Structures are given as structure tokens and as C-alpha cells.
Coordinates of C-alpha atoms in Angstrom, one line a residue:
M1 CA 134.6 129.1 84.7
K2 CA 135.5 126.2 82.4
V3 CA 133.0 123.2 81.8
K4 CA 134.1 120.0 80.1
V5 CA 131.6 118.5 77.2
V6 CA 132.8 115.1 76.0
G7 CA 131.2 114.2 72.6
G8 CA 130.7 116.4 69.5
G9 CA 127.4 115.3 68.2
L10 CA 124.0 116.7 68.4
A11 CA 123.5 116.7 72.2
G12 CA 127.2 117.9 72.8
C13 CA 127.1 120.8 70.3
E14 CA 123.7 122.2 71.8
C15 CA 125.0 121.6 75.2
A16 CA 128.1 123.5 74.5
Y17 CA 126.1 126.4 73.0
Q18 CA 123.9 126.6 75.8
L19 CA 126.7 127.2 78.4
L20 CA 128.8 129.7 76.0
K21 CA 126.0 131.8 75.9
R22 CA 125.7 131.8 79.5
G23 CA 129.4 133.1 79.8
F24 CA 131.1 129.5 80.6
E25 CA 134.4 128.5 78.7
V26 CA 133.7 125.4 77.2
D27 CA 136.5 122.4 76.2
L28 CA 134.6 120.2 74.0
Y29 CA 136.3 116.8 73.5
E30 CA 135.6 114.9 70.1
M31 CA 137.6 111.7 69.4
R32 CA 136.7 111.5 65.7
G33 CA 139.8 112.7 63.8
V34 CA 141.7 110.7 66.3
A35 CA 139.6 107.4 66.6
N36 CA 136.8 106.5 64.8
T37 CA 133.7 104.8 65.3
P38 CA 131.7 102.3 63.1
C39 CA 129.0 104.3 61.8
H40 CA 130.5 107.9 61.4
K41 CA 131.8 108.9 58.0
T42 CA 133.4 112.2 58.8
D43 CA 135.2 114.1 61.8
S44 CA 132.7 116.9 61.7
L45 CA 130.7 118.3 64.6
A46 CA 126.8 117.2 64.6
E47 CA 127.4 114.5 62.1
L48 CA 124.1 113.0 61.1
V49 CA 124.8 109.3 60.9
C50 CA 121.6 108.3 59.3
S51 CA 118.7 110.1 57.8
N52 CA 119.1 113.8 56.9
S53 CA 115.5 114.4 58.0
L54 CA 114.5 115.9 61.5
K55 CA 110.8 115.0 61.0
A56 CA 107.7 117.1 60.9
Q57 CA 107.7 120.9 61.3
S58 CA 104.0 121.1 62.3
V59 CA 103.0 121.7 65.7
D60 CA 100.1 119.1 65.2
N61 CA 102.8 116.6 65.4
A62 CA 104.7 115.6 68.4
S63 CA 108.2 116.2 66.3
G64 CA 106.9 119.8 65.2
L65 CA 105.9 120.5 69.1
L66 CA 109.4 119.5 69.9
K67 CA 110.7 122.2 67.6
Y68 CA 108.5 124.7 68.8
E69 CA 109.8 124.0 72.5
L70 CA 113.4 123.8 71.0
A71 CA 112.9 127.4 69.4
R72 CA 111.7 128.8 72.5
L73 CA 114.4 127.9 74.4
D74 CA 116.8 129.1 71.8
S75 CA 118.4 125.9 70.2
L76 CA 121.5 126.7 68.2
L77 CA 121.2 123.3 66.3
L78 CA 117.6 124.2 65.3
K79 CA 118.3 127.4 64.0
C80 CA 121.5 125.7 62.0
A81 CA 118.9 123.2 60.6
Y82 CA 116.8 125.8 59.2
K83 CA 119.9 127.6 57.6
S84 CA 120.5 124.3 55.7
D85 CA 117.3 123.2 55.1
V86 CA 116.4 121.2 51.8
P87 CA 112.8 120.7 50.5
A88 CA 111.4 117.8 52.2
G89 CA 107.5 118.7 52.5
G90 CA 106.0 118.9 55.7
A91 CA 109.3 117.6 57.2
L92 CA 112.5 119.7 58.2
A93 CA 115.4 118.0 56.5
V94 CA 119.0 119.3 55.9
D95 CA 122.2 119.6 53.8
R96 CA 124.6 117.4 56.2
E97 CA 127.7 119.1 55.4
K98 CA 126.2 122.6 55.7
F99 CA 124.4 121.8 58.7
S100 CA 127.5 120.6 60.4
Y101 CA 129.2 123.7 59.0
E102 CA 126.5 125.9 60.5
V103 CA 127.1 124.4 63.9
T104 CA 130.7 124.7 63.8
K105 CA 130.4 128.2 62.9
G106 CA 127.8 129.1 65.7
L107 CA 130.2 127.5 68.3
E108 CA 133.4 129.2 67.1
E109 CA 131.6 132.7 67.3
F110 CA 132.6 132.5 71.1
D111 CA 135.8 133.3 72.2
G112 CA 135.4 130.7 75.2
F113 CA 134.8 127.7 72.7
H114 CA 137.8 125.4 72.4
L115 CA 137.5 122.1 70.2
I116 CA 139.9 119.5 71.5
R117 CA 140.4 116.4 69.4
E118 CA 141.0 113.6 71.7
E119 CA 139.6 110.3 73.0
V120 CA 138.5 111.1 76.7
S121 CA 139.3 107.9 78.8
Q122 CA 138.8 109.1 82.3
I123 CA 135.9 111.5 84.0
D124 CA 136.9 113.9 86.5
C125 CA 134.0 114.1 88.9
D126 CA 135.7 117.2 90.5
T127 CA 135.3 119.4 87.1
P128 CA 131.7 120.1 86.0
T129 CA 131.1 117.8 82.9
V130 CA 128.6 116.8 80.3
I131 CA 129.0 113.5 79.0
A132 CA 127.7 113.2 75.3
T133 CA 129.4 110.4 73.7
G134 CA 126.4 108.6 71.9
P135 CA 125.3 105.2 71.6
L136 CA 128.9 104.3 69.7
T137 CA 130.7 105.5 72.9
S138 CA 134.4 103.9 72.9
Q139 CA 135.3 101.0 74.9
K140 CA 137.4 102.9 77.4
M141 CA 134.9 105.5 77.7
S142 CA 132.3 102.8 78.4
D143 CA 134.4 101.4 81.2
E144 CA 135.0 104.7 82.7
I145 CA 131.1 105.4 82.6
S146 CA 130.5 101.8 84.0
K147 CA 132.6 102.7 86.9
I148 CA 130.7 105.7 87.8
V149 CA 127.0 104.9 87.4
G150 CA 127.8 101.3 88.2
G151 CA 128.0 98.2 85.9
E152 CA 124.6 96.8 86.5
Y153 CA 123.0 100.0 85.3
L154 CA 125.0 100.2 82.0
S155 CA 123.6 98.3 79.0
F156 CA 125.5 97.1 75.6
F157 CA 122.6 96.2 73.8
D158 CA 119.7 97.8 72.7
A159 CA 116.5 95.6 71.6
V160 CA 113.4 97.7 71.2
A161 CA 110.1 96.6 69.9
P162 CA 107.7 98.5 67.7
I163 CA 105.3 100.7 69.4
V164 CA 101.9 101.7 67.7
D165 CA 99.5 104.2 68.2
G166 CA 96.2 102.8 70.4
E167 CA 93.9 104.9 68.4
S168 CA 94.8 103.0 65.2
I169 CA 94.2 99.6 66.5
D170 CA 91.2 97.8 65.4
Y171 CA 89.2 97.0 68.7
S172 CA 86.7 95.1 67.1
K173 CA 89.4 92.4 66.2
A174 CA 91.7 93.1 69.3
F175 CA 90.6 92.4 73.0
F176 CA 91.9 92.8 76.4
A177 CA 92.3 89.8 78.4
G178 CA 94.4 88.0 80.9
R179 CA 95.9 84.5 80.6
Y180 CA 93.7 82.0 82.3
G181 CA 91.6 85.2 83.3
K182 CA 94.2 86.0 85.7
G183 CA 96.6 89.2 86.3
G184 CA 93.3 91.7 85.4
E185 CA 93.2 92.9 81.6
D186 CA 96.6 94.4 81.3
Y187 CA 97.3 93.1 78.0
L188 CA 95.7 93.8 74.5
N189 CA 95.5 90.8 72.6
C190 CA 95.4 90.0 68.7
A191 CA 94.5 86.6 67.9
M192 CA 95.3 84.5 64.9
D193 CA 93.8 81.4 63.5
K194 CA 95.8 78.8 62.1
Q195 CA 95.7 80.1 58.3
E196 CA 96.5 83.7 59.6
Y197 CA 99.4 82.4 61.6
L198 CA 101.0 80.4 58.9
A199 CA 100.8 83.2 56.3
F200 CA 102.0 85.8 59.0
Y201 CA 105.1 83.2 59.4
D202 CA 105.8 82.9 55.7
E203 CA 106.2 86.6 55.2
L204 CA 108.1 87.2 58.4
I205 CA 110.7 84.7 57.5
R206 CA 111.0 86.2 53.8
A207 CA 111.1 89.8 54.9
E208 CA 114.0 92.0 54.2
R209 CA 116.4 92.6 57.0
A210 CA 118.8 95.6 57.7
S211 CA 122.3 94.6 57.2
L212 CA 124.0 94.1 60.5
K213 CA 127.7 95.7 61.5
D214 CA 130.4 93.4 63.2
F215 CA 129.6 95.1 66.1
E216 CA 126.0 93.7 66.2
I217 CA 126.5 90.3 65.3
N218 CA 126.5 88.6 68.7
V219 CA 122.4 88.4 69.8
F220 CA 121.4 87.4 73.4
E221 CA 118.6 85.1 73.4
R222 CA 116.4 87.5 75.6
C223 CA 117.0 90.0 73.0
M224 CA 116.4 87.7 69.8
P225 CA 114.9 89.3 66.7
I226 CA 111.2 87.8 66.0
E227 CA 112.2 86.8 62.5
I228 CA 115.4 84.9 63.8
M229 CA 113.1 83.2 66.4
A230 CA 110.5 82.2 63.6
S231 CA 113.3 81.0 61.4
R232 CA 114.0 78.3 64.0
G233 CA 110.8 76.1 63.4
V234 CA 107.2 77.3 62.2
D235 CA 106.1 76.7 66.1
T236 CA 108.7 78.5 67.8
M237 CA 106.9 81.7 68.0
R238 CA 104.0 79.9 69.2
Y239 CA 105.9 78.4 72.4
G240 CA 107.3 81.9 72.9
P241 CA 105.7 85.5 72.7
L242 CA 102.8 84.4 70.4
R243 CA 101.7 81.3 72.7
P244 CA 97.9 81.2 73.0
V245 CA 97.4 79.0 76.0
G246 CA 95.1 80.5 78.4
I247 CA 93.6 83.1 76.0
R248 CA 90.0 82.8 74.8
N249 CA 89.1 85.2 71.9
P250 CA 85.8 86.7 72.6
H251 CA 84.9 87.6 69.0
K252 CA 85.1 84.1 67.9
E253 CA 84.2 81.0 69.6
E254 CA 87.3 78.8 68.5
R255 CA 90.6 79.0 70.4
P256 CA 93.4 81.0 69.0
Y257 CA 96.2 79.2 67.1
A258 CA 98.5 82.3 68.2
V259 CA 98.3 85.3 70.2
V260 CA 100.1 88.4 69.7
Q261 CA 100.1 90.7 72.9
L262 CA 100.4 94.5 73.3
R263 CA 101.5 96.3 76.3
K264 CA 100.4 100.1 77.4
E265 CA 103.1 102.3 76.8
D266 CA 101.3 104.8 79.1
E267 CA 98.6 104.6 81.9
S268 CA 96.0 105.9 79.3
G269 CA 96.7 103.3 76.6
S270 CA 97.4 105.9 73.7
A271 CA 100.4 103.7 72.6
Y272 CA 101.1 99.9 72.8
N273 CA 104.4 98.1 72.4
I274 CA 104.2 95.0 70.5
V275 CA 105.7 92.3 73.4
G276 CA 108.6 90.1 72.0
F277 CA 108.7 92.0 68.6
Q278 CA 112.3 92.9 69.0
T279 CA 113.2 93.0 65.2
N280 CA 116.1 93.7 62.6
L281 CA 113.6 94.2 59.6
K282 CA 113.7 97.0 57.6
F283 CA 111.0 99.7 58.5
G284 CA 109.0 99.3 55.3
E285 CA 108.9 95.6 55.8
Q286 CA 108.0 95.9 59.6
K287 CA 105.0 98.1 58.6
R288 CA 104.0 95.5 56.0
V289 CA 104.2 92.3 57.8
F290 CA 103.0 93.5 61.2
S291 CA 100.3 95.0 59.6
M292 CA 99.1 91.3 58.8
I293 CA 98.5 90.8 62.5
P294 CA 94.4 91.0 63.2
G295 CA 93.5 94.3 64.6
L296 CA 97.1 96.0 63.3
E297 CA 95.9 96.4 59.7
N298 CA 95.6 100.0 59.8
A299 CA 98.2 100.7 62.7
E300 CA 100.2 103.7 62.9
F301 CA 103.8 102.8 64.0
L302 CA 105.0 105.5 66.2
R303 CA 108.3 103.8 66.6
Y304 CA 109.8 100.9 64.7
G305 CA 111.8 98.1 66.3
V306 CA 115.6 98.3 66.2
M307 CA 118.3 95.8 67.0
H308 CA 121.8 96.9 67.5
R309 CA 125.0 97.1 69.8
N310 CA 124.5 100.1 71.6
T311 CA 125.7 102.0 74.8
F312 CA 123.1 103.5 77.2
I313 CA 122.4 103.8 80.9
N314 CA 119.5 102.9 83.0
A315 CA 118.9 106.4 83.4
P316 CA 116.2 106.2 86.1
K317 CA 118.5 104.6 88.4
V318 CA 121.1 107.1 88.6
L319 CA 120.0 110.7 86.9
D320 CA 117.9 113.2 87.9
N321 CA 115.2 114.8 85.9
C322 CA 117.9 117.3 84.7
W323 CA 120.2 114.6 83.1
A324 CA 122.7 114.7 86.2
L325 CA 123.9 112.1 88.2
K326 CA 121.7 111.6 91.5
E327 CA 125.0 111.4 93.8
K328 CA 127.3 114.0 91.8
P329 CA 125.0 117.0 90.4
Y330 CA 127.4 118.8 88.6
I331 CA 128.2 115.5 86.4
F332 CA 125.7 115.4 83.5
F333 CA 124.7 113.0 80.7
A334 CA 123.1 113.9 77.4
G335 CA 122.2 112.4 74.1
Q336 CA 120.8 108.8 73.1
M337 CA 123.0 107.1 75.6
T338 CA 120.6 108.5 78.1
G339 CA 117.5 106.8 76.7
V340 CA 115.9 109.7 74.4
E341 CA 115.8 108.3 70.7
G342 CA 116.1 110.6 67.7
Y343 CA 117.9 113.6 66.4
M344 CA 115.8 116.4 67.9
E345 CA 115.4 114.7 71.3
S346 CA 119.0 114.2 71.7
V347 CA 119.2 118.1 70.7
A348 CA 116.5 118.5 73.7
S349 CA 118.6 116.5 76.4
G350 CA 122.0 118.6 75.3
L351 CA 119.8 121.9 75.7
M352 CA 118.4 120.9 79.0
S353 CA 121.6 119.7 80.3
G354 CA 123.4 122.6 79.6
I355 CA 120.9 125.2 80.8
N356 CA 121.0 123.5 83.9
L357 CA 124.6 122.8 84.5
A358 CA 124.9 126.4 84.1
R359 CA 122.0 127.2 86.5
R360 CA 123.6 125.1 89.2
L361 CA 126.7 126.7 88.9
K362 CA 124.8 130.1 89.1
K363 CA 123.1 128.8 92.2
Q364 CA 119.9 129.3 90.4
E365 CA 116.9 126.8 90.8
D366 CA 116.7 124.0 87.8
L367 CA 114.5 124.3 85.1
I368 CA 111.7 121.7 84.9
L369 CA 109.1 122.4 82.1
P370 CA 105.7 121.0 82.5
E371 CA 105.0 117.5 81.8
T372 CA 102.5 118.5 79.1
T373 CA 105.3 119.1 77.0
V374 CA 107.5 116.9 75.1
I375 CA 110.8 117.9 76.7
G376 CA 109.2 118.1 80.1
R377 CA 108.0 114.1 79.4
L378 CA 111.3 113.5 78.4
Q379 CA 112.6 114.8 81.7
R380 CA 110.5 112.6 83.5
H381 CA 111.0 109.4 81.0
I382 CA 114.7 109.4 82.0
S383 CA 114.1 109.7 85.8
T384 CA 111.3 107.9 86.5
Q385 CA 111.4 104.3 87.8
V386 CA 110.2 101.6 85.5
E387 CA 110.8 97.8 85.5
D388 CA 112.5 97.7 81.9
Y389 CA 113.9 101.1 80.8
Q390 CA 114.1 101.5 77.3
P391 CA 114.6 104.7 74.9
M392 CA 111.9 106.7 73.9
N393 CA 111.3 109.7 70.9
A394 CA 108.8 112.2 70.8
N395 CA 105.2 111.3 70.4
F396 CA 101.7 112.5 71.6
G397 CA 101.6 108.9 73.5
I398 CA 103.7 110.1 76.1
L399 CA 102.0 113.0 77.3
P400 CA 99.2 113.1 79.9
V401 CA 96.0 112.0 78.5
L402 CA 93.4 115.3 77.5
T403 CA 90.4 116.2 79.5
N404 CA 87.5 115.9 77.3
P405 CA 89.8 115.1 74.2
P406 CA 87.8 115.9 70.9
R407 CA 86.9 113.0 68.9
D408 CA 88.6 114.0 65.8
K409 CA 92.1 113.0 65.5
K410 CA 93.6 116.3 64.0
A411 CA 91.7 118.3 66.6
R412 CA 92.8 116.2 69.3
K413 CA 96.6 116.5 68.2
F414 CA 96.1 120.1 68.1
K415 CA 94.9 120.1 71.2
Y416 CA 97.9 118.4 72.7
S417 CA 99.9 121.2 71.3
T418 CA 98.1 124.1 72.4
R419 CA 98.0 122.9 76.1
A420 CA 101.7 122.2 75.8
I421 CA 102.6 125.5 74.6
G422 CA 100.1 127.5 76.8
D423 CA 101.7 125.4 79.6
M424 CA 105.2 126.0 78.6
E425 CA 104.7 129.8 78.4
R426 CA 103.5 130.0 81.9
C427 CA 106.3 128.1 83.4
L428 CA 108.9 130.1 81.9
K429 CA 107.4 133.4 83.0
K430 CA 108.0 132.0 86.8
Y431 CA 112.1 132.0 85.8
K432 CA 113.6 135.2 86.1
E433 CA 116.3 134.1 83.6
I434 CA 116.7 131.3 81.2

């Protein structure tokens, strides 16, 4: 049987491999070489557009744990990464050209692999298909996806605020409180006096911004970068996301001059989103300037804020936990357009979509990994209803809270990993074939 995979990036190539090794023919469509994107430089398969780093390798880090899980499920792209690695300390970094070569070589070893250089503009819902065209999907393909998922569930703009590790926040300065004492204590507040606010404001408007591409120029008001808002006037933020009204600081008698609010990313409060802080600042500048906020001086950033023209679907509305359309179980999506953020996270989505499409075509039960694993949590992330769905990467903050967690941070991370590894091994034993 032949399967169609649209997109020759990380997710599409991994997906193709998982299908090929299970005996399916794969037509892999890649438009680069025929039509270009604003960011890609080559027509190579699995091109790394930004950094050449695939992040940490050790399993006491969520990125390292994800690599363990991918290795356990026989990820082609992870194997290719190790074949093309370059020195990078504790991280896995690759020679870009060699990495693409190894991926292409790994796919071409299968007789059933067919690379087709063509821009796909229509989706045949009667043909088993995986759509992995990425956040820079062509306009024609975006229009086609919009028809299938429903226009209201397709976004053309990605506005993401930074997320910090809850354990790295200074709670002697930050405090929980609802505005006017109402609505519970759902927000963590970081109060500023006038001197602190003005110092923060001055650094924010002077901070270095990432360069914008042509397709990133138009900014929606609701997605306005915090530095753009600040540039409109010294008090603009104080009438917006930093408004102090109705909030009292239990650590000081005077009323706050401005308040930065943080919202939980998970029930346990292990990760917090800085509310309203969508930004186009360079990552180093985000760390420098946002660490001026009282309580965040030593904050560990799990994810930095980004602003760019993007295409991603409101996955929980239309996808199941295998990355397939709820109403069309043989049409899968994979990669960043589904709401996973990061190179290896995209690989994971391609791997799981490939495995589960193959399993469905063979009339086997879906592979659902435990929620204590990184991939298992990503499966639930893309399929769990939320009010404001945003992309997510691998971090321990998305995993269920530990029972009796160790006080030592390193020991805690190790326990997250050992729990995930044990649960994954027990899970895989229940499946006759993976």
C-alpha cells in the first residue's frame, strides 16, 4: 500500500521512515527545488533552518529524555544526528549538510521510497496522507488545510510569551493574588515600584530586537510585542498587561506602581507564562531585561518569547492524540504546524504519526505512550482542549507532578526521567509489535 507524506522537513522525513520500515511505499512530496520559502536556504531534506543544536543529551534534561524515547522507538533522524554530530559540550549539534545527507541516504535505502519535487495544493482525503509542511506552509496549501480543518481553527500568526521554571522564581518577592481579591489566586504577581518600573522601561525600549522578515511585518494589536507597546509611551504598559489596579503587595505597604502577572502552564505550577509578554527581542536580551522584574532575577527560561508569521492549527479542536484528524482517521498532521515546538519535538510528532498511521492501516491499536513521558505529554498537549492553544516544547514542567519530589533540583529531574523510562518500558511490553 502507498502512503503520501507532504513535506520533507524533520517531521515528514521521520514519518516516511516509520512507514517505510513497516512495509509501506511512501511518496514524499517536497516543494523546495520548485518553490521556495522565506527561510530555507537549500532544497535538502530535513534542512535545519535555524540553529544546528538539537539541545541536551543527558536524560536529567527533558530534551535528553525525549532523545531517549526517540531512540527507543528507532528514530531515523536521531541516528542521523549522531552520525553527523559536532562537538557541542553536553548538547547534540550536527553538521547541517552531513545531517541532511544521512537522512536522505537512510530513506533512499528503501525501494518503496519516492521523492517527488512538487508543490502540493490539494489533499485527497481518500488517500492515507500525512501533512508535515511546517509553519512556512505555502499559501495554496494553507488554503487547502483551512478547507479541511475549518478556517476558524487555522492560525496565521504565532504570538508566544516566555515561560519560566516555577522553581526558579523568588517567592519572597512574587505573590499570589487576585485583582480586588476576586477570582481566586490564579495569578502570580511581580510588583514594581516606580523606580524599578522606569529602569525596566528604559532597558526594554533600548533592547536589541530580532530582525523581521517581510512576512512578519503586519502585527495584530492583540499580538503586539511588549517592546512595541512600551515604545508608545512610558505608561502604556501600565494601562495594559502591567496595570497595577486592584492588587496589593503583601511584601510592601505601598501600592504597586506596576505589576507583571504570571499564569500557570500546568496544574502543579512547575512552569509559568509571563502574561502579555509576546516579544521580538533577541533571546539574550529577553533574559537580561526580563530578569529585572522583581522575583525573576534568577528565573530559568523554559521557552523564550517569539513573534513571527506562522501557520499552525488549533490541534485540540481537530486532532486526536495520534496527530490524526478526528473526523478523518487516515489523514494525519505532523511537525510544528500541530503545536509542537523544537527540532526533536517535530521529529517526535512525525515518528508517532508514522507509527500510528501504519498501525491503523494494519488494523492494530494506536500507540499511546504514558503521560509521564515527554512524547506521551506531547500527545496529550495537541489533543487536550484549552482556551488559548499555543505551541509547546519538551520540558519537565509539562509532566505530571512527582509524588514526594526530592528537594534537590538535580535529583528531582533524575526522578522525572527514571519514572518516564520505567513507565515507557512497561507500556511498550503491552504491544505485540512496535
